[in-house]
Structures are given as C-alpha cells and as structure tokens.
Coordinates of C-alpha atoms in Angstrom, one line a residue:
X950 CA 0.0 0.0 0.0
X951 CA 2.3 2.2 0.8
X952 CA 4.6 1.4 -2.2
X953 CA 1.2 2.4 -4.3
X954 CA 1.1 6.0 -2.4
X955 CA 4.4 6.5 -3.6
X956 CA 3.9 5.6 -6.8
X957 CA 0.5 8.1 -6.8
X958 CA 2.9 11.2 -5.3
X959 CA 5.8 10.7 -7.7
X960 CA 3.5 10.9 -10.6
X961 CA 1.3 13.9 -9.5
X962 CA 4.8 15.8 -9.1
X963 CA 6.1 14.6 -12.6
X964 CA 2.4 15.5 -14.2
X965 CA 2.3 19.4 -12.3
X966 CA 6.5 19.8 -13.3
X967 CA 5.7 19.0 -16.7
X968 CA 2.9 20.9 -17.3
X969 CA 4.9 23.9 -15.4
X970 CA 7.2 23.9 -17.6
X971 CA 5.4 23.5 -20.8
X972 CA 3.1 26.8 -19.8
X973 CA 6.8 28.2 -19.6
X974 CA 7.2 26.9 -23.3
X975 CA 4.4 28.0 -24.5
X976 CA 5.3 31.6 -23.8
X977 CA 6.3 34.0 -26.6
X978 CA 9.3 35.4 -24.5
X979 CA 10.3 31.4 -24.2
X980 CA 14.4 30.7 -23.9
X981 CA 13.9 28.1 -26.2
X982 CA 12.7 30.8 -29.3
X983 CA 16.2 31.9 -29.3
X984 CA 17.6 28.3 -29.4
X985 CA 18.6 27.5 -32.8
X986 CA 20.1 23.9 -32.6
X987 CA 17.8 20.6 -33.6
X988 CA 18.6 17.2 -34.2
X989 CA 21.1 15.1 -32.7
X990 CA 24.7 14.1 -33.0
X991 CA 26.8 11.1 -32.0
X992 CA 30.0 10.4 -32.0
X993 CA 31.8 7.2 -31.3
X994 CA 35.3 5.9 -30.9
X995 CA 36.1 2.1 -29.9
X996 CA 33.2 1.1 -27.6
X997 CA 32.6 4.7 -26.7
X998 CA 29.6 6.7 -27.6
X999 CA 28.8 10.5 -26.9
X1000 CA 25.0 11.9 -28.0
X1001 CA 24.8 15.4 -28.2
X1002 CA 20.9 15.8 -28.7
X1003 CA 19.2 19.4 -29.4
X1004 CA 16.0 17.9 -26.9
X1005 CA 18.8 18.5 -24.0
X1006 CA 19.0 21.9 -24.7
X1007 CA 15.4 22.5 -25.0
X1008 CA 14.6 20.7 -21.7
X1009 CA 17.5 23.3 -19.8
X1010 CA 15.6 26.3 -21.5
X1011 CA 12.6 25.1 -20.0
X1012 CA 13.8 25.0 -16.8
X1013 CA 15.4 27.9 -16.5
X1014 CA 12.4 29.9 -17.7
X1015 CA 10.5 28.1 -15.0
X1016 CA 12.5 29.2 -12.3
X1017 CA 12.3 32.5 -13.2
X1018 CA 8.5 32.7 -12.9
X1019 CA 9.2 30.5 -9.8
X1020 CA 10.9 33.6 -8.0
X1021 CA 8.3 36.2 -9.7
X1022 CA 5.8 34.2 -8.2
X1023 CA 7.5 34.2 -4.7
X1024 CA 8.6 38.2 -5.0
X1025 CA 4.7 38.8 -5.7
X1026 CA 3.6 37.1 -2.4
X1027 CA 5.8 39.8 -0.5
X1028 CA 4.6 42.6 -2.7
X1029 CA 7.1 43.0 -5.2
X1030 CA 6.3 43.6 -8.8
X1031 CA 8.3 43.9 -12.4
X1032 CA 7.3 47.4 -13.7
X1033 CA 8.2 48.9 -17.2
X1034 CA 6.9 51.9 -15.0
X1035 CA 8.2 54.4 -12.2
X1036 CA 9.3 52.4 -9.6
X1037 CA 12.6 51.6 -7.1
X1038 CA 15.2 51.9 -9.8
X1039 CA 17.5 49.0 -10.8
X1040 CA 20.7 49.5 -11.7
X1041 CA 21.3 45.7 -13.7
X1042 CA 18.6 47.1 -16.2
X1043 CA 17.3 50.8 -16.7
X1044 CA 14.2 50.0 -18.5
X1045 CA 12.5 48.2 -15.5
X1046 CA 11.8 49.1 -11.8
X1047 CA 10.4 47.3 -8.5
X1048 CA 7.3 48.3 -7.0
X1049 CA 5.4 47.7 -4.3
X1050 CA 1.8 47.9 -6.0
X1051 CA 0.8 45.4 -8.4
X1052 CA 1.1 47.5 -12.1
X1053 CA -1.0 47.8 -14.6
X1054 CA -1.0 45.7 -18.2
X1055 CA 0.4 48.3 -19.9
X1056 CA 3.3 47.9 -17.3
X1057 CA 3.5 44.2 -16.8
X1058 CA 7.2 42.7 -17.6
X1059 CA 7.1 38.9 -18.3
X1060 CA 9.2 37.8 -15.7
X1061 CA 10.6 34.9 -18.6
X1062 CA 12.6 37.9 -20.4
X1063 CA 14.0 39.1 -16.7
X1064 CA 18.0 38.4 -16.3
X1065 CA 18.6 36.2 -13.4
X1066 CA 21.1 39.1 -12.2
X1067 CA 17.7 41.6 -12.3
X1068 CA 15.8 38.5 -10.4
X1069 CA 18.7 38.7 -7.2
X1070 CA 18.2 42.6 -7.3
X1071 CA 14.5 42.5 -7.1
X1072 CA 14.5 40.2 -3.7
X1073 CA 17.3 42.8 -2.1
X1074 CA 14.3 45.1 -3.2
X1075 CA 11.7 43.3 -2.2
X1076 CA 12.9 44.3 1.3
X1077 CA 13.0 47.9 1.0
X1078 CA 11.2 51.0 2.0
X1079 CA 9.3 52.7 0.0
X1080 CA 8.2 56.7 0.8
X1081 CA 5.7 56.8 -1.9
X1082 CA 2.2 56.4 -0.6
X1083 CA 0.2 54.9 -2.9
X1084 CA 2.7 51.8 -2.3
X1085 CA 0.4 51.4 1.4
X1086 CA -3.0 51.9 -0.3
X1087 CA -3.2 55.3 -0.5
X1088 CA -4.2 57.8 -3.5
X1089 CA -1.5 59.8 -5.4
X1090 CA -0.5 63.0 -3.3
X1091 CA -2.1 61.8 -0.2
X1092 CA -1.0 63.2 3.2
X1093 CA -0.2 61.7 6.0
X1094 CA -0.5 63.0 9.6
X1095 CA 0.2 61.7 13.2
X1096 CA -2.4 62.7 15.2
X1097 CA -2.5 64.1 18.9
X1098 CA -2.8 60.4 20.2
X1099 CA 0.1 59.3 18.0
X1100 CA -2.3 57.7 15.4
X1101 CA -1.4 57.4 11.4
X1102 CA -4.3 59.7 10.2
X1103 CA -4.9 61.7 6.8
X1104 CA -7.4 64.3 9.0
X1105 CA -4.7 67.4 8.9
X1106 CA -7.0 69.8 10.5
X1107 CA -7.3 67.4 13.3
X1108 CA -6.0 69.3 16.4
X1109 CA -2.3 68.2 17.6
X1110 CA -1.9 66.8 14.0
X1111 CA 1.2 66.9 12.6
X1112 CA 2.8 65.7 9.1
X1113 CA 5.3 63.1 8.6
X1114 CA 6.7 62.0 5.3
X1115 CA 7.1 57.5 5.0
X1116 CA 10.0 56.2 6.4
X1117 CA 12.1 53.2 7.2
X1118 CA 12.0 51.9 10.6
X1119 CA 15.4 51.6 13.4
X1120 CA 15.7 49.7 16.0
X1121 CA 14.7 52.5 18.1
X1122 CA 11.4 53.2 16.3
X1123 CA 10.2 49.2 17.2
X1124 CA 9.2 48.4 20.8
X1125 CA 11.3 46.0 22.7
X1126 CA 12.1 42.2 21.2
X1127 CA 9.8 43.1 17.9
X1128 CA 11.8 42.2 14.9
X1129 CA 11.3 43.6 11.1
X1130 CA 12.7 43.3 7.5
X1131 CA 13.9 46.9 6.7
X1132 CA 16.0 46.9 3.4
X1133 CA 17.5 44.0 3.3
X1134 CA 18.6 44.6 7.9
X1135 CA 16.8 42.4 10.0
X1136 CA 16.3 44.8 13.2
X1137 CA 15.6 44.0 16.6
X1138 CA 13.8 46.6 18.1
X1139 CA 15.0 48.4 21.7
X1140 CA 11.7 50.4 22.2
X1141 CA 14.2 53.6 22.2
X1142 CA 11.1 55.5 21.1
X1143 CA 8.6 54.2 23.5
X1144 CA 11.0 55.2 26.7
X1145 CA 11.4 58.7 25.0
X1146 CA 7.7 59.2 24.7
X1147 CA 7.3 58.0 28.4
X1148 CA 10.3 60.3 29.3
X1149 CA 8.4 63.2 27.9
X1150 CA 4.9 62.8 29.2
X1151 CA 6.6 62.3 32.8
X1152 CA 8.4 65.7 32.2
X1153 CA 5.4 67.4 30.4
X1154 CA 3.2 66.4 33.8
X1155 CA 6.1 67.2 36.5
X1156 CA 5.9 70.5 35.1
X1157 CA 2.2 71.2 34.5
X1158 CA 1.5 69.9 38.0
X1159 CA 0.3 72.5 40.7
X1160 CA 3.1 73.5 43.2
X1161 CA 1.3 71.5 46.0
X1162 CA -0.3 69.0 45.1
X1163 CA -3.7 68.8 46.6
X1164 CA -6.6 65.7 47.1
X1165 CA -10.7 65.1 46.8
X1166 CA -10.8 66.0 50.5
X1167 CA -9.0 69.5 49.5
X1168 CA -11.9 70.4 47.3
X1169 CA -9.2 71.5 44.9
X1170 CA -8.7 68.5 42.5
X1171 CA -5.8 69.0 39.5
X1172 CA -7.4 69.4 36.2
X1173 CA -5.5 68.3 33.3
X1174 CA -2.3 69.0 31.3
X1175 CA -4.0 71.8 29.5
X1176 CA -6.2 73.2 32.0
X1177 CA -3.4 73.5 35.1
X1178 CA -2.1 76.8 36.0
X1179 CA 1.2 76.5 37.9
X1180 CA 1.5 79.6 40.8
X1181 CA 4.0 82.1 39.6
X1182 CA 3.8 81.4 36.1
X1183 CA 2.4 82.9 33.1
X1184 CA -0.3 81.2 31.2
X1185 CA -1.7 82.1 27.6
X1186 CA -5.0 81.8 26.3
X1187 CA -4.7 79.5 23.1
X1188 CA -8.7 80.5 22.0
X1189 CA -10.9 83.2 22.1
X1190 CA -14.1 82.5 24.4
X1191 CA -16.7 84.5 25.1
X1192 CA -16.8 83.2 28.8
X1193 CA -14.6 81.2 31.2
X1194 CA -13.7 80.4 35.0
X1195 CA -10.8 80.3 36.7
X1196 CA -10.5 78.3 40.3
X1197 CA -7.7 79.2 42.3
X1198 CA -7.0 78.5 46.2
X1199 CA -4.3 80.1 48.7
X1200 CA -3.6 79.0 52.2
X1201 CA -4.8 81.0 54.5
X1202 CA -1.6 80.3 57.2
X1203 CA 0.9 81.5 54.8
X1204 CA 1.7 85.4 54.1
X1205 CA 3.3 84.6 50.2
X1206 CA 0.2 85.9 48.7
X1207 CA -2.2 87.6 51.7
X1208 CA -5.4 85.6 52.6
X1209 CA -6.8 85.4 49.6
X1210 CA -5.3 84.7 46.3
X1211 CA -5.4 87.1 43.3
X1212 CA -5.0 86.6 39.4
X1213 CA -3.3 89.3 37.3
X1214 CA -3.7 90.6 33.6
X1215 CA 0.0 90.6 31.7
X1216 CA -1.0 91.5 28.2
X1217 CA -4.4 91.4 26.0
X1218 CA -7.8 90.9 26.7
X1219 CA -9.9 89.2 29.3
X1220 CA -12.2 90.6 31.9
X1221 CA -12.2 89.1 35.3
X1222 CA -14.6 89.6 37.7
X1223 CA -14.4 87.6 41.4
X1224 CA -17.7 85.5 41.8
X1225 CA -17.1 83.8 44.6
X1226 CA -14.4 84.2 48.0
X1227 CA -14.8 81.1 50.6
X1228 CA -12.7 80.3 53.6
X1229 CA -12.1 76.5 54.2
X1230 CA -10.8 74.7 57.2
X1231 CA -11.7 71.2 56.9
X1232 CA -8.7 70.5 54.6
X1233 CA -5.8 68.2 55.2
X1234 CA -3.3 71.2 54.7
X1235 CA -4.9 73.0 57.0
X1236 CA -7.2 76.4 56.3
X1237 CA -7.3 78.4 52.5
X1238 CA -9.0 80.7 51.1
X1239 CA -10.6 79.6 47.4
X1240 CA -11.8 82.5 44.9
X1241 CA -13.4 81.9 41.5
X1242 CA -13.5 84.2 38.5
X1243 CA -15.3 84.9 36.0
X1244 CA -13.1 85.4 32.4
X1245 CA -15.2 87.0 29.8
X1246 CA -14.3 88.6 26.2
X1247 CA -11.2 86.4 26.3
X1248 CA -8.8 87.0 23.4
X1249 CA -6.3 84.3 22.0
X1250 CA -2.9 85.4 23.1
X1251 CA -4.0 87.2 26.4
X1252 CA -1.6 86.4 29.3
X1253 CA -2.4 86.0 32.8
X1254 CA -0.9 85.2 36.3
X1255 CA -1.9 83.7 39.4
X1256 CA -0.8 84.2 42.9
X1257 CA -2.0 81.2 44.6
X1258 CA -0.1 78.9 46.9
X1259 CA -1.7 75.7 45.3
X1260 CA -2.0 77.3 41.4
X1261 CA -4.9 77.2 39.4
X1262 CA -7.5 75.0 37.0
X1263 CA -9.4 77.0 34.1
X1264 CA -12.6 75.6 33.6
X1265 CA -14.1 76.6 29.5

C-alpha cells in the first residue's frame, strides 16, 4: 500500500513539473525561441559513444524559464512587482523598476525575459522601503499626519496633528524584542522610542502639575495638562471664548500671597470679575481661602498670572 502511495505522489509531481514547464514553453518570450540547434549528434570511438541531442538543450531552457517565474511568483507574495513603469530603480537594467503595488497591463514585464542578475536585485528590493504612498493603499499625493494620540491619520485639521513624510523603521522606532525586514537589515527593536515618549509625558506632567499637590478632601482637585495653572507662572490663552472660569486657592496660614489669592492681567484681553471668595478649614493642609473668577471677552494670546499657593485649574 504504501509502495502504491508512492507511486501516486511521484506521478502527481512529474504531471504538475511538466505541465509547469510547458506553460513556460508556450510563452512567446520562451528561452527556447532563441535556441537555434535541432537534431542530434553522436560520435563514437572504440566502444565509446557520446549523444549530443538538441532535446537537451530544449529541456534546460525550460527549466530555466521556470525558475524564473518561480521567483516572480514568490517576490509577488511579498509585494514585489516587475514594472516597465516608475518604480525603485534597478541598476542591472534601466528599463524596469520594482514596486510595491501590483502594475498595470500596460506595465506588466514577463518575468521569462528578466535576467537572473535583475531577479537577485528584485529580492534585495523586495525588502526595502518605500516613501511613496500609494505603495500602502493610499491615493497619489495623499498626506499623512500623526495625530494628537500618536495615530497614522490623513485628517490634517485634526488638532495636535502633525505631518510626517514614509519612512524606514530603526531599531529604536520598534518596541522591545519586535523584529522587522527593513531593506535587506533584519532589526531588533530596543523600544528607544517608546522610553522617550514615556520620558516626555513624565516631564510634560512634573511641570504642569500644581506646586502643592492637593486631594478630593482638599476640594481643589488638579485638572489636566492643559487646563493646570502652575503659581508664579504665566499662562496664555490659546482660544478666544466668550466666557470662562478660573479656580484658584491660597492658604490661609501663609503670608506669600495675603489671605486670599489674586490673578493678574500681563497683556491682551480678558475681563475678570471675582464671583465667589470662601474660607475653608476642613482640609488636610490646613485652612485656604478659594476665589473663583469669572473670564469673559477672552482674546487668543491674552496672558495671565496667578498668585495662589496651590496654582490654578481654568474651567471653559
């Protein structure tokens, strides 16, 4: 029986071969078109016997043209295309490129009239990095932004957003023990990048951050990044609103800024009018005073400053 499977395998492999290689044949571009040898020769002398035979020749052509669609077919699965078009430029032959998009007819190279030195240069570029766009999918002249939360995006008036031209990944760029092809390099990514953006954002918050920190039972929690006003230092209005408040708190047992904290116009235009003054004394820290103002006619650019010993939130 299992003779017989045998038997069955080694003739399905000998059927799909040959018919592989006579669809190779059967191609105008063939290797065997340019072959002009037929017939046979042989030559003897004493009992020996040499056969030259044309069929020889034929059967090498073959093969050969079948490796080469062999490999197109393999460069295809990772992307790679023949293009009589633009493309990554080759320098074994100027009249055809490598992209990463499959081409049109009008572009199509029969991989059976490529030169096997053109076939090694198209898998080092197989590997490689491409900056156009359309090679990821994307329309001619498309472009690309990286949004406020670090996404890939194509929204430029997106807030935060920021444009970034394609390009090839380091080792830095990758996060820890992630590995990728980038031309030709196998990297090993560090997560360089990732510590850097953490780095930042711990920086970015250390300084944003209220002087003394306060907590829920304060009645004074932080607001965020954006928001936070840091006592003794200037802040700038980044929109024009009709109307905002501003909540700042001072401690009462301290004579840095008096009993009551205070907010002062630098340059432009805001109104401020004091709402609301309130003495606390069920605080952890102690007693403070808390004062809330009302900002109104607020003009982009305007500069304020706060005298406060545990800063400020803005409230829109």
């Amino acid at each position: 029986m299992k003779k017989r499977i045998l038997s069955i395998i080694l003739t399905l492999a000998l059927t799909v071969g040959t018919c592989s290689i006579a669809a190779a044949a059967d191609r105008g571009s063939a290797t065997r078109n340019s072959l002009k040898s037929y017939g046979a020769i042989e030559y003897h002398k004493g009992n020996d016997k040499v056969i030259i035979n044309s069929d020889d020749l034929y059967m090498l052509a073959d093969q050969i043209d079948q490796v080469k669609l062999e490999v197109t077919d393999q460069l295809e699965a990772m992307n790679t295309y023949f293009t009589s078009g633009d493309g990554i430029s080759l320098g074994t032959d100027k009249y055809i490129s490598i992209t990463h998009t499959r081409p049109s007819k009008t572009d199509f190279v029969d991989p059976v009239s490529v030169n096997f030195d053109t076939l090694l240069e198209a898998i080092a570029a197989s590997q490689s990095v491409s900056s156009d766009v359309t090679h990821y999918g994307y329309s001619p002249g498309t472009k690309l932004y990286k949004g406020s939360n670090g996404e890939l995006t194509t929204n430029g008036s997106e807030e935060g957003a920021e444009q970034i031209n394609v390009a090839a990944a380091t080792a830095d760029n990758l996060s820890a023990g992630t590995v990728a092809w980038v031309d030709g390099r196998l990297i090993l990514g560090t997560g360089g990048d990732n510590r850097a953006y953490f780095d930042s954002g711990y920086s970015s918050g250390e300084d944003n951050k209220p002087d003394k920190p306060s907590t829920p039972s304060d009645g004074f929690g932080t607001g965020g990044e954006e928001n936070t006003i840091k006592t003794g230092k200037e802040y700038t209005f980044t929109e024009d609103m009709e109307i905002c408040y501003l909540y700042i708190a001072n401690a009462s047992n301290t004579n840095k800024y008096g009993s009551a904290p205070s907010v002062n116009l630098i340059s432009g235009q805001v109104i401020m009018t004091r709402i609301v003054t309130h003495n606390m004394t069920n605080i952890s820290n102690g007693s403070a005073t808390i004062c809330i103002y009302r900002c109104t006619n607020v003009k982009k650019g305007s500069v304020i400053k706060i005298n406060a010993t545990y800063g400020g939130i803005l409230f829109k």
